[in-house]
Structures are given as C-alpha cells and as structure tokens.
XYZ file of C-alpha atoms in Angstrom:
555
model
C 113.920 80.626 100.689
C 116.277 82.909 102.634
C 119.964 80.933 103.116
C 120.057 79.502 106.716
C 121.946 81.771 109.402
C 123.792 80.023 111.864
C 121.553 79.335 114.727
C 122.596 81.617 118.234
C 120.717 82.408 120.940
C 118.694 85.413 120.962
C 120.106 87.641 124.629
C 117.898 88.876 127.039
C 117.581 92.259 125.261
C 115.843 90.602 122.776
C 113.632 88.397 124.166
C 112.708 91.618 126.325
C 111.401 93.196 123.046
C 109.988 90.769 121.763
C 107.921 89.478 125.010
C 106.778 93.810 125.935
C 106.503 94.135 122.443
C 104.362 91.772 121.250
C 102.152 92.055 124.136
C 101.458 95.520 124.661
C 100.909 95.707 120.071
C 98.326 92.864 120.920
C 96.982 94.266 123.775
C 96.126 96.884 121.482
C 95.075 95.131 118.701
C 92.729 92.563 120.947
C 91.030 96.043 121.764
C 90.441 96.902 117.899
C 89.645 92.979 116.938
C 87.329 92.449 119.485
C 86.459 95.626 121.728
C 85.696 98.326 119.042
C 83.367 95.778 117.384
C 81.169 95.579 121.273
C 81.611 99.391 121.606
C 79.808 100.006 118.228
C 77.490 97.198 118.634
C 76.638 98.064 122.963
C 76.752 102.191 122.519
C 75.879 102.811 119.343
C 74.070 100.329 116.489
C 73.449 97.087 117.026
C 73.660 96.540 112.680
C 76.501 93.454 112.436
C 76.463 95.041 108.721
C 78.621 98.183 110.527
C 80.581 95.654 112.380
C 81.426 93.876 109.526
C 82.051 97.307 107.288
C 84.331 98.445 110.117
C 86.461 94.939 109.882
C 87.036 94.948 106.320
C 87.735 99.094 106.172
C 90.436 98.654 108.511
C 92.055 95.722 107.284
C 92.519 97.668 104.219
C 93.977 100.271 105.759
C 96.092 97.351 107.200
C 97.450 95.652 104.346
C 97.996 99.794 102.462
C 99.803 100.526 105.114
C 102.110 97.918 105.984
C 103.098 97.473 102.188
C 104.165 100.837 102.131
C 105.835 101.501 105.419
C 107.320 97.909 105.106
C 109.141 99.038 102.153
C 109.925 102.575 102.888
C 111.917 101.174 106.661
C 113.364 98.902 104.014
C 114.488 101.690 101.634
C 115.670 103.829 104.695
C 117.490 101.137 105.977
C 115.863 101.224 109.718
C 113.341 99.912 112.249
C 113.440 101.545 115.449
C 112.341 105.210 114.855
C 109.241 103.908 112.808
C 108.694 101.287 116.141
C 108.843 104.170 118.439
C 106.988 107.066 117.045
C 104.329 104.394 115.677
C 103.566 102.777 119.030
C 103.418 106.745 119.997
C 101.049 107.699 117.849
C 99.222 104.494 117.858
C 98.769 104.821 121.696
C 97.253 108.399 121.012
C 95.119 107.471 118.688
C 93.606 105.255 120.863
C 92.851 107.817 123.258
C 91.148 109.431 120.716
C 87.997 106.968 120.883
C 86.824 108.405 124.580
C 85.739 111.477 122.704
C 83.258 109.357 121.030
C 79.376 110.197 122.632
C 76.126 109.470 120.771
C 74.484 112.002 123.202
C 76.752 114.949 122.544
C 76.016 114.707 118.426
C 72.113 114.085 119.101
C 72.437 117.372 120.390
C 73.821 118.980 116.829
C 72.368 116.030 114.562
C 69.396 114.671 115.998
C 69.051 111.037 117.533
C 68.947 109.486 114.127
C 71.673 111.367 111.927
C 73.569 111.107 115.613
C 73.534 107.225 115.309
C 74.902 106.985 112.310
C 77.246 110.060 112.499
C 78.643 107.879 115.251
C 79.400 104.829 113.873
C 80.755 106.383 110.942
C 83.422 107.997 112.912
C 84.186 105.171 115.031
C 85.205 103.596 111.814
C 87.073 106.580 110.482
C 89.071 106.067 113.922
C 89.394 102.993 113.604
C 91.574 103.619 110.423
C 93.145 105.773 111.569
C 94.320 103.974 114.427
C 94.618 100.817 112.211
C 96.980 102.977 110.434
C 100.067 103.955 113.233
C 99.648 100.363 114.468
C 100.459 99.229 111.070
C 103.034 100.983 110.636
C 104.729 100.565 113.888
C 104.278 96.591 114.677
C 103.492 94.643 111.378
C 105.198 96.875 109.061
C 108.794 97.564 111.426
C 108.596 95.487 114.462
C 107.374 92.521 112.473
C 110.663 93.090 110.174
C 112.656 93.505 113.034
C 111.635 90.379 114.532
C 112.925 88.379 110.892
C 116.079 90.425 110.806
C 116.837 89.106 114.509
C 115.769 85.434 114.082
C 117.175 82.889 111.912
C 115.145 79.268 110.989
C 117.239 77.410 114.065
C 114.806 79.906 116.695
C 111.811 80.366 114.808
C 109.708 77.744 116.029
C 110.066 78.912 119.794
C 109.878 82.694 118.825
C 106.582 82.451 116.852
C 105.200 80.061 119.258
C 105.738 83.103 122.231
C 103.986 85.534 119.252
C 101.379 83.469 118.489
C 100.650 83.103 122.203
C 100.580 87.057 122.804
C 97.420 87.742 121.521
C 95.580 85.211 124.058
C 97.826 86.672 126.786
C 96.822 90.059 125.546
C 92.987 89.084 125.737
C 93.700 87.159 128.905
C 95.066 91.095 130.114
C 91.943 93.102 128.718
C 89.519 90.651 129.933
C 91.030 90.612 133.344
C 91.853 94.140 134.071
C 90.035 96.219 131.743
C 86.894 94.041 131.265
C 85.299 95.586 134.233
C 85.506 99.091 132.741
C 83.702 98.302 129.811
C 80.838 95.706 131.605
C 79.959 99.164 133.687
C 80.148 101.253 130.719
C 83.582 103.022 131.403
C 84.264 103.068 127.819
C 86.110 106.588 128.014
C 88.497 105.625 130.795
C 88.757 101.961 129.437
C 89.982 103.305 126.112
C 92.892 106.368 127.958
C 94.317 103.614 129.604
C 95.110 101.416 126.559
C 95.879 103.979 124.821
C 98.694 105.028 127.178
C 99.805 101.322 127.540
C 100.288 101.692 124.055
C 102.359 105.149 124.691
C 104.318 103.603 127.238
C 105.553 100.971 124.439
C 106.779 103.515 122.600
C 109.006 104.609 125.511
C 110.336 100.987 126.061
C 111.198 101.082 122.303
C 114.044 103.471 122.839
C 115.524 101.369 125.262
C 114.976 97.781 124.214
C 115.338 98.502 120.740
C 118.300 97.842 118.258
C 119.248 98.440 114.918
C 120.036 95.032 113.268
C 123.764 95.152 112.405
C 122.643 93.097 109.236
C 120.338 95.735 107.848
C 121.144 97.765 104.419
C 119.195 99.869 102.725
C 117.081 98.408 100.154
C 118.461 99.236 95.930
C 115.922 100.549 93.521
C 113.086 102.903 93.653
C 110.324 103.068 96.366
C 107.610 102.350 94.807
C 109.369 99.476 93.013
C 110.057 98.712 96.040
C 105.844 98.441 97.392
C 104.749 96.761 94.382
C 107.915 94.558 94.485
C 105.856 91.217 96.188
C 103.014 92.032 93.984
C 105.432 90.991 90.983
C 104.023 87.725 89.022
C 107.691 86.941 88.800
C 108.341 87.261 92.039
C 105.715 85.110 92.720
C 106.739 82.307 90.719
C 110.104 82.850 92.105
C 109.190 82.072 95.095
C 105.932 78.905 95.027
C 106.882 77.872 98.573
C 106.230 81.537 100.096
C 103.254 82.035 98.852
C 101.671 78.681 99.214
C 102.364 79.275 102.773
C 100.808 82.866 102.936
C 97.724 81.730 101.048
C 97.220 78.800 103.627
C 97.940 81.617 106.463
C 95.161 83.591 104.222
C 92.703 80.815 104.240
C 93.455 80.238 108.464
C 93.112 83.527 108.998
C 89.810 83.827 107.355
C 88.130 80.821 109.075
C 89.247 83.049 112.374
C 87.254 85.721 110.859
C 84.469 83.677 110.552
C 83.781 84.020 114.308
C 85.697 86.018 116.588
C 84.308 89.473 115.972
C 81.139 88.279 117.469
C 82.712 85.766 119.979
C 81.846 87.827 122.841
C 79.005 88.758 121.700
C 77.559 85.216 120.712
C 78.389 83.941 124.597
C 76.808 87.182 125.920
C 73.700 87.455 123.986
C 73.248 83.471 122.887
C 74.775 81.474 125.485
C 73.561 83.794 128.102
C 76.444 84.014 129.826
C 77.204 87.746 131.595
C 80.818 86.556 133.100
C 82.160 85.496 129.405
C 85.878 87.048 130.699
C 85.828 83.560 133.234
C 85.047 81.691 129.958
C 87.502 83.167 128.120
C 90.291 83.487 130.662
C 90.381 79.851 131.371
C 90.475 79.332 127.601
C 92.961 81.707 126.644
C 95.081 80.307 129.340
C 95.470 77.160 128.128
C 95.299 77.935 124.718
C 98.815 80.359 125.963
C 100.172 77.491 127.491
C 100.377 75.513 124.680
C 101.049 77.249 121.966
C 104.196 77.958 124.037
C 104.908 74.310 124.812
C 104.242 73.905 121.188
C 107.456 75.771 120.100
C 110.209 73.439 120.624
C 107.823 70.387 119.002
C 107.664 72.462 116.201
C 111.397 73.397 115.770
C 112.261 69.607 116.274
C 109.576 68.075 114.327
C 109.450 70.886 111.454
C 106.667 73.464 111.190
C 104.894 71.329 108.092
C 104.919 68.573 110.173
C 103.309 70.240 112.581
C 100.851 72.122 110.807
C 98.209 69.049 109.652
C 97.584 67.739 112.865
C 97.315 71.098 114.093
C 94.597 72.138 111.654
C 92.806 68.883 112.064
C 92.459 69.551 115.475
C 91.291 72.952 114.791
C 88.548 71.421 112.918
C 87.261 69.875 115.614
C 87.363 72.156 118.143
C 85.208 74.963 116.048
C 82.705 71.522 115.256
C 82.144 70.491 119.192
C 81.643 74.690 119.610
C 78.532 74.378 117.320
C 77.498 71.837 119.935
C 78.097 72.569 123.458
C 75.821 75.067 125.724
C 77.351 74.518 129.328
C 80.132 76.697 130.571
C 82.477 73.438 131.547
C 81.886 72.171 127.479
C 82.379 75.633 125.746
C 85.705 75.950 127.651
C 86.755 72.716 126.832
C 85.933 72.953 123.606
C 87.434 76.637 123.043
C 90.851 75.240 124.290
C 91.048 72.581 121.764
C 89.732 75.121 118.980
C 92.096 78.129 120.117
C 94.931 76.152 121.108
C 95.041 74.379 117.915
C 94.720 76.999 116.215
C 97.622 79.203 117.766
C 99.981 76.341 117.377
C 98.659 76.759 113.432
C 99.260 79.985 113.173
C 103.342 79.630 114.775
C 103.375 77.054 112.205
C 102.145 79.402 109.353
C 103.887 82.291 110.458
C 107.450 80.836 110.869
C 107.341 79.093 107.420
C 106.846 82.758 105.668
C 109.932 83.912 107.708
C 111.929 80.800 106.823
C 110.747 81.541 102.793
C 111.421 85.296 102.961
C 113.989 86.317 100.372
C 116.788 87.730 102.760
C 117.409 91.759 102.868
C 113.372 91.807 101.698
C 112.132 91.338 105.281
C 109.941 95.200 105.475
C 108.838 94.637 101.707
C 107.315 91.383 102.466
C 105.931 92.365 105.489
C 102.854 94.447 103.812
C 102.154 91.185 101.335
C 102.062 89.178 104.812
C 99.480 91.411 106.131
C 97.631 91.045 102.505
C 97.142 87.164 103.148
C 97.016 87.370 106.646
C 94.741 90.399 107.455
C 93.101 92.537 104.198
C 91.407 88.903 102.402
C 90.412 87.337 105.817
C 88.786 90.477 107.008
C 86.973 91.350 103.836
C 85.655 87.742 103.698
C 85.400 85.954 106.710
C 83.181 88.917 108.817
C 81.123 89.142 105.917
C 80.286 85.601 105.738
C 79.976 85.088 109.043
C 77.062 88.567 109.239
C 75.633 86.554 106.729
C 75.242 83.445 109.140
C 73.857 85.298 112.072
C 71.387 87.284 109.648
C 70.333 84.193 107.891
C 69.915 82.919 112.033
C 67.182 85.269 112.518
C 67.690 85.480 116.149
C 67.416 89.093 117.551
C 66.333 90.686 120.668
C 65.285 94.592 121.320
C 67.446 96.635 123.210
C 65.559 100.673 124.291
C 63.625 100.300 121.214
C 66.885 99.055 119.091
C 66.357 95.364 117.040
C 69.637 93.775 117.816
C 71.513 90.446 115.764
C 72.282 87.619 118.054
C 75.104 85.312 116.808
C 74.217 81.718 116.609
C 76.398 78.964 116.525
C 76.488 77.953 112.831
C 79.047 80.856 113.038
C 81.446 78.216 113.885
C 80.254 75.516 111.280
C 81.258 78.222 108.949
C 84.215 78.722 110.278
C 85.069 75.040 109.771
C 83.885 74.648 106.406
C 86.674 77.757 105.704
C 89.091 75.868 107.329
C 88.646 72.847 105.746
C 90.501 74.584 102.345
C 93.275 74.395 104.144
C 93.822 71.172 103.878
C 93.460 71.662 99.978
C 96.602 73.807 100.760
C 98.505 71.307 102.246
C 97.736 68.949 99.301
C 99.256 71.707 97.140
C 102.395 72.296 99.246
C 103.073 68.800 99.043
C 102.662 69.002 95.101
C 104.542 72.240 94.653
C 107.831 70.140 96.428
C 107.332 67.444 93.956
C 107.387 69.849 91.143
C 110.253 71.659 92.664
C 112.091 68.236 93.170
C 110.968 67.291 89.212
C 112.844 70.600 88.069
C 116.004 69.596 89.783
C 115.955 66.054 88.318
C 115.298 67.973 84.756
C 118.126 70.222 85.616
C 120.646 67.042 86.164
C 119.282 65.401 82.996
C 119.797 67.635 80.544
C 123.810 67.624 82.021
C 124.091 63.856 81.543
C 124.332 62.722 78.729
C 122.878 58.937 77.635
C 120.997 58.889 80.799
C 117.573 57.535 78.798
C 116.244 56.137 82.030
C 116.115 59.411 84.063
C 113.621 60.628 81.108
C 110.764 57.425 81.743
C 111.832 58.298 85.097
C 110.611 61.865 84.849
C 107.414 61.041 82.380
C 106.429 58.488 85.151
C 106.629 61.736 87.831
C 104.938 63.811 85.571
C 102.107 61.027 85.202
C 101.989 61.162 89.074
C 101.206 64.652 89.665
C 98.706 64.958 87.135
C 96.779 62.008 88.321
C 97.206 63.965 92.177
C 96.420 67.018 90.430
C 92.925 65.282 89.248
C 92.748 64.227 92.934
C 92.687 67.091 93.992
C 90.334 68.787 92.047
C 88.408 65.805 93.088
C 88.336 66.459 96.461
C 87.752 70.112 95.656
C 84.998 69.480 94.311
C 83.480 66.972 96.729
C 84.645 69.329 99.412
C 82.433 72.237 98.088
C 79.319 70.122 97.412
C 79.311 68.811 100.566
C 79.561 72.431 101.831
C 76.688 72.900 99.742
C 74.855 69.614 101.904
C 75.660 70.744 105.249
C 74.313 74.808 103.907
C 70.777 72.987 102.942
C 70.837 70.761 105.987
C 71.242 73.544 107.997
C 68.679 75.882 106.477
C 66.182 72.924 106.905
C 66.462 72.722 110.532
C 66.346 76.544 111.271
C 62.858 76.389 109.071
C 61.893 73.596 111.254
C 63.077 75.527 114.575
C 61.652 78.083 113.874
C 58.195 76.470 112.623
C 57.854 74.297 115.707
C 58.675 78.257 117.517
C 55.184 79.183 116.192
C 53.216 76.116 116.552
C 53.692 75.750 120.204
C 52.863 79.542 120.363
C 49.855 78.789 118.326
C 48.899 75.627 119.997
C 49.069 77.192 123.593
C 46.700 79.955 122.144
C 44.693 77.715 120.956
C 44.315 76.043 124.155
C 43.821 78.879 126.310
C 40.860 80.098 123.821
C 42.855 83.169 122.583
C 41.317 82.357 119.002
C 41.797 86.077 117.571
C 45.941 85.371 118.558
C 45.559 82.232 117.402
C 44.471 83.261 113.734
C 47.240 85.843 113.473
C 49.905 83.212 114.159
C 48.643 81.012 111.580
C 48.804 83.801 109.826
C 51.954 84.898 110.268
C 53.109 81.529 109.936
C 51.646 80.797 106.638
C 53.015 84.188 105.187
C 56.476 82.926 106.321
C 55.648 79.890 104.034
C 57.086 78.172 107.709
C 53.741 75.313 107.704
C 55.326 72.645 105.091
C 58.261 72.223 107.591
C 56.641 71.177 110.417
C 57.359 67.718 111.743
C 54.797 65.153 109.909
C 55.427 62.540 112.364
C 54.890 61.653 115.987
C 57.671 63.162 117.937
C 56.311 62.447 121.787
C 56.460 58.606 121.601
C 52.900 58.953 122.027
C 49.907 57.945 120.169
C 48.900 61.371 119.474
C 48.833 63.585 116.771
C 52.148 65.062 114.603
C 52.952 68.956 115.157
C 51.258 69.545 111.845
C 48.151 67.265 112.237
C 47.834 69.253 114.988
C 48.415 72.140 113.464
C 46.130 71.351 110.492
C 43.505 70.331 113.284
C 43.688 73.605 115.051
C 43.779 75.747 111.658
C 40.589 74.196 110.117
C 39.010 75.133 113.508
C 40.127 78.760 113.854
C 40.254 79.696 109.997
C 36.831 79.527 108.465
C-alpha cells in the first residue's frame, strides 16, 4: 500500500479538472459503451454476435493501450501533454464515425458485402477511437488523478468519478438523444466528437504537472510488464484482491448494459427510454455523490458489502418489473448501488498503489476493470438473449430482442463478489499471521505465541474449506436457477404455440393447425406443456387439449 500523504484539500483548479474532465471522457465513453453498440445494431446488423465482437475488440485495445501509455507518461515523467493531445485526437476520431453509410458501400460492394463491410469498420473505429481515449483519460488523466489525491480525499473524489458516467448518460440522453431517435447519427457523432476536442483545449488550462512526479528508473518495457510480475503480485495481495473484485463488478455490468437500451426499447416497449433513464441516472448521481463522505468516514470495505448486496437486488427486482414507475425504481437501487460499489472499488486500488507507480498500474487497472469484463460479460450476456429466442424483423432483417434473464445473469456474476470479500477478509488474516510470525521468531521463549499461531493457522484453513464450500454451493445453485430458467422459456414458449394452435383449431383452419403441431413437435416443445388444470376450471389441461386437438387433426 502506498504510505499515507497528509490529507489537504484539493483547490478549485483541481476540482475544475477533475469535474470537466471526467465528464466530457465519459461523455465520450457513454457514446462508445452504449451508443456505438445501437448505431451498429439500428443502421447496420442487428447480429448481438457483432455487438458483442465489437465490446471485447475494443476493450483489448483498452487494456494494450493503457499498459503501455501508462508506463511510457511514467517513464517520461509527465501527464498533461499525453491528456491534451489524447482528448484531441480522441475527439477527432470520433468525428470520424459520421463518414460511416451502408448506402454509399452498397454502391461499390453490393447490399450484402456492404453490410458487413460496415460493421467491420465501425469496429476498426471503434479501436481506434478506443485507442486515443485510452491513452488520454485512463492511461494519464487517471494517473493524474492518484498523483493529486491522497487516501484522506479519496472517498469523495471517486464518489464525484463514479457519478460522471450517469451524469454523462444523463447529458447524451438529454441533449443528444434526439439526434439519434431521428436518425441524425452523422451530426450526433461531430458534436461529441468536438466536445471531446474542446476537452483537450481545457486541458492546457486546467491542467498541472504534479510537483511530486519523477520519472520512472529502469527500462520501458520493464516498465509495461512491470504489474504483470508474479512477484509483484504477491507483493502486493491487497491490490489485487481489490482489482479482481473490481474485475468481477465490472463484468456483472457487462452482463447487461450494452443492450440496456435496447432491451427497454425493443422488450419493454418503451420508445421514451431517455425519461426512464434520466430519472434513474439522476438518482443513481445523487447518491453515489452523497455516498462519498460515508465512505471516507466509514472506510471503503465497510462500505463495499452492503453496497454489493444491494446491487444484488436491484438487478433481481429488474428481472421482474414491466411498468415504467417499477423499472425506475428498481434501476435506482441497481445503479445507485452499484456506483457507490464501484467508488468503493476504485479508491481501494488507489489507496494500494505502490507510490511513484501510479501510470504503470493504470494499464493493469484497465486489465481487471475493462479487457476481462468486456471479453466475458457481453458474451455471456449474447448468449442469454440468443438462448431467449425472442426476435422481431426489421425491412427484411431478423433482429435479437434482449430479455430480462440478462439481469439474472448479471446477478449470478455478481454474486462472486462476495466470494471476494470472503478472500479479502482472509488475505488480512494471513497478512496479520505473518506479522505475529515476524515478532515470534524475535522473542525468544515465547512457546505460547506458537499454539497461538497453529490455532490461527487451524482457523483459516477451516474458512478456507468454507469457502470452497460456498463456492461450490454458489455455482450449483447457478446451475439450478440455469435449468429452472430453461424450463420455463420451453414452457413459454410451448403454451406460445398451443394457443396459436388451439385458436386454429377453433376457427377450422385445420391445414394451419397441422403445421403448428408440426412445428411444435419438431421443436420437441409438446412434453412441456402444462399437464394440469391451469383455469380453475373443470376443463381440460393445455396438453389434454392439445393431445385432444392433435388426434383430431393428425390422422
């Protein structure tokens, strides 16, 4: 853990960066999370696979990036040119997506090769853009942000962070939404992108070179590979217990917001999503800032359980609610919690950064926190909405609707954390264990201290073996709840073709109603149906009746 720096207040000059900062880099970045992922699925495919491909390509690029431009501002010894030409070139880069047109390349490719042409290069951009706003705000500005903190001012300053992106989306959604609903995707894309510019402007200004910062000793690419080190791992237990619990958050994230807007658009049926999501963001802002001081007096573990427990249930009563008034009540408690999380998460890997390693540490941060969430958590949650099998057509297009076991998902992801947690709390017994060793082996004739320490070591094995336990329960009863939840999608969708068949059936359509069987059958959907009475009624169950109207229609 970095020694403790005496705790001062930040200045205005500061808290100016960090508040235009952070927003306009999240503005930004709400725009690649959420908005490039509707651009390629509205204008140009409507695969999730390409959605999902495009996630995990750029957090790759992510994670490259920031581990080597974290440890080459490191090396050089500076932030602010890297913050400035970055948010520059980031801002372009942006730009660059209005030159994207499906219609243009049909006319050099041909509507199929055009398609795909498309989407490929939306991804390629995507790197690339990926790529400058790496480099400029979680490679440098994130750096910058350490060197100007100390663990006294965390708390409040990650709590502001953490809020940004909402704010950010809270921005889009209000402003910019619009643009994009009427298909303004070229003029919706120029003006974030010179937002972004304009950051890079305010960065000359607002900007200063920490006083504290030296260039880094040894080689460069020493330098990249230096929190890759399994010594520097074990060096450090308490850093990276806390960046593979910010891996494992991050991922349950994953699980569901690339297709957030596109779940309450195309499942919930709701056209005006940016009035869901504005009241939610709002008070999901709101208190993730109120949140900072709690955590700075209470302690950021402290914090962080009740936080993720809350979490939990917010992403369970999503799978639930249908109404506008529930899903925004029940995306404040999930989004709020989870910002308040994440400031949790976020300041603990500050507080357990080595000191004069902030840049080199910043690419391993954006390892846990962005490259393994995005190449897992889209990915698993494509697989959910495939496995959903709800889809619509769209000018001849077949089209994958989100459903919510996106967010059951999500919560069984989230649930590991807790195993993380448990294995904090172990890792500070251990730590404590070595200290007691240490003190030992300079007294001398202190016999106790050793049935002392046997009786510790007894301890954590029998938690270690509780832990596995729970592990293990955890994962079969992931297992459960993955059955369970195949089971009633079968049923759903077998009591979807019965009533089909049965209202055939019972307006004499008899040719329709053979196909359905038919189709039913080859979907091996019959065995599913409900075997009892479900009306309250004395009449027959759905496959009774089935079986009635199938031995009359099927000779």
């Amino acid at each position: 853990m970095a020694g403790k720096k005496e705790k001062n207040g930040l200045g205005a000059r500061v808290w100016a960066a960090l508040l235009s900062f952070g927003l306009i880099g999240q503005i930004a970045w709400v725009v690649e999370n959420m908005y490039f992922n509707v651009f390629l699925y509205n204008t140009i495919t409507g695969d999730t696979g390409m959605i999902a491909a495009m996630v995990a390509a750029s957090a790759v690029v992510a994670a490259v990036t920031t581990l080597a431009v974290g440890a080459l501002s490191d090396k050089l010894g500076v932030r602010k040119p890297i913050i400035v030409t970055g948010y520059l070139l980031w801002g372009l880069s942006v730009m660059a997506f209005a030159l994207v047109r499906v219609s243009g390349l049909e006319r050099l490719l041909g509507p199929a090769k055009a398609v795909q042409t498309a989407a490929v290069l939306v991804i390629v951009l995507d790197c690339v853009m990926t790529f400058f706003g790496s480099s400029a705000n979680d490679a440098a500005f994130n750096a910058w942000v350490t060197d100007v903190t100390d663990d006294g001012n965390r708390g409040r300053v990650e709590s502001v962070l953490a809020a940004m992106p909402l704010v950010a989306m809270l921005v889009v959604f209000g402003a910019l939404d619009g643009l994009t609903a009427r298909g303004h995707w070229g003029l919706f894309f120029l003006i974030v992108g010179g937002l972004t510019i304009l950051g890079g402007g305010l960065g000359r200004v607002l900007i200063q070179e920490p006083a504290s910062l030296r260039r880094a000793e040894g080689n460069y690419l020493g330098n990249i590979l230096y929190g890759l080190r399994p010594g520097v791992v074990w060096a450090n237990p308490s850093l990276y217990l806390a960046l593979l619990a910010l891996a494992v958050y991050a991922a349950s994230q994953q699980v569901y917001m690339p297709y957030l807007i596109i779940y309450i658009q195309r499942f919930l049926g709701v056209d005006s999503y940016a009035v869901i999501l504005g009241v939610v963001l709002t008070a999901a802002s709101v208190a993730s800032v109120a949140f900072g001081r709690v955590i700075d007096r209470h302690g950021k573990l402290h914090v962080a359980v009740p936080a993720a427990v809350t979490a939990f249930a917010g992403l369970i009563a999503m799978f639930f609610v249908r109404g506008m008034i529930p899903v925004i009540l029940a995306g404040i408690l999930m989004l709020g919690a989870s910002m308040v999380l994440s400031a949790c998460l976020q300041g603990l890997i500050r507080d357990y950064t080595p000191a004069d390693k902030a840049g080199q540490f910043q690419g391993i941060r954006i390892l846990f926190q962005v490259l393994l969430p995005m190449v897992t958590g889209p990915y698993i949650g494509a697989a959910v909405i495939r496995h959903g099998g709800e889809t619509y057509q769209e000018l001849g297009v077949v089209k994958e609707v989100p459903t919510p076991e996106i967010f059951i998902a999500a919560a069984l992801v989230l649930l590991l954390y807790t195993f993380m947690m448990e294995r904090r709390q172990s890792q500070q017994q251990i730590d404590d264990l070595k200290q007691s060793a240490s003190a030992y082996q300079t007294l001398q004739g202190l016999m106790s201290s050793n049935d002392q320490l046997k009786t510790q070591v007894s301890e954590l094995e029998a938690q270690l073996q509780e832990l596995q336990g729970q592990l293990a329960a955890a994962k079969e009863e992931q297992e459960r709840l993955q059955a369970q939840i195949q089971n009633e999608q079968k049923a759903t969708a077998a009591m979807h073709w019965f009533w089909q068949i049965n209202e055939a059936y019972v307006r004499g359509k008899t040719k329709l109603c053979r196909e359905l069987i038919t189709a039913l059958e080859e979907a091996q959907l019959q065995d599913f149906l409900p075997k009892e009475n479900i009306t309250g009624t004395d009449r027959f169950s759905p496959y009774d009746r089935y079986m009635e109207i199938r031995g009359k229609v099927i000779k």
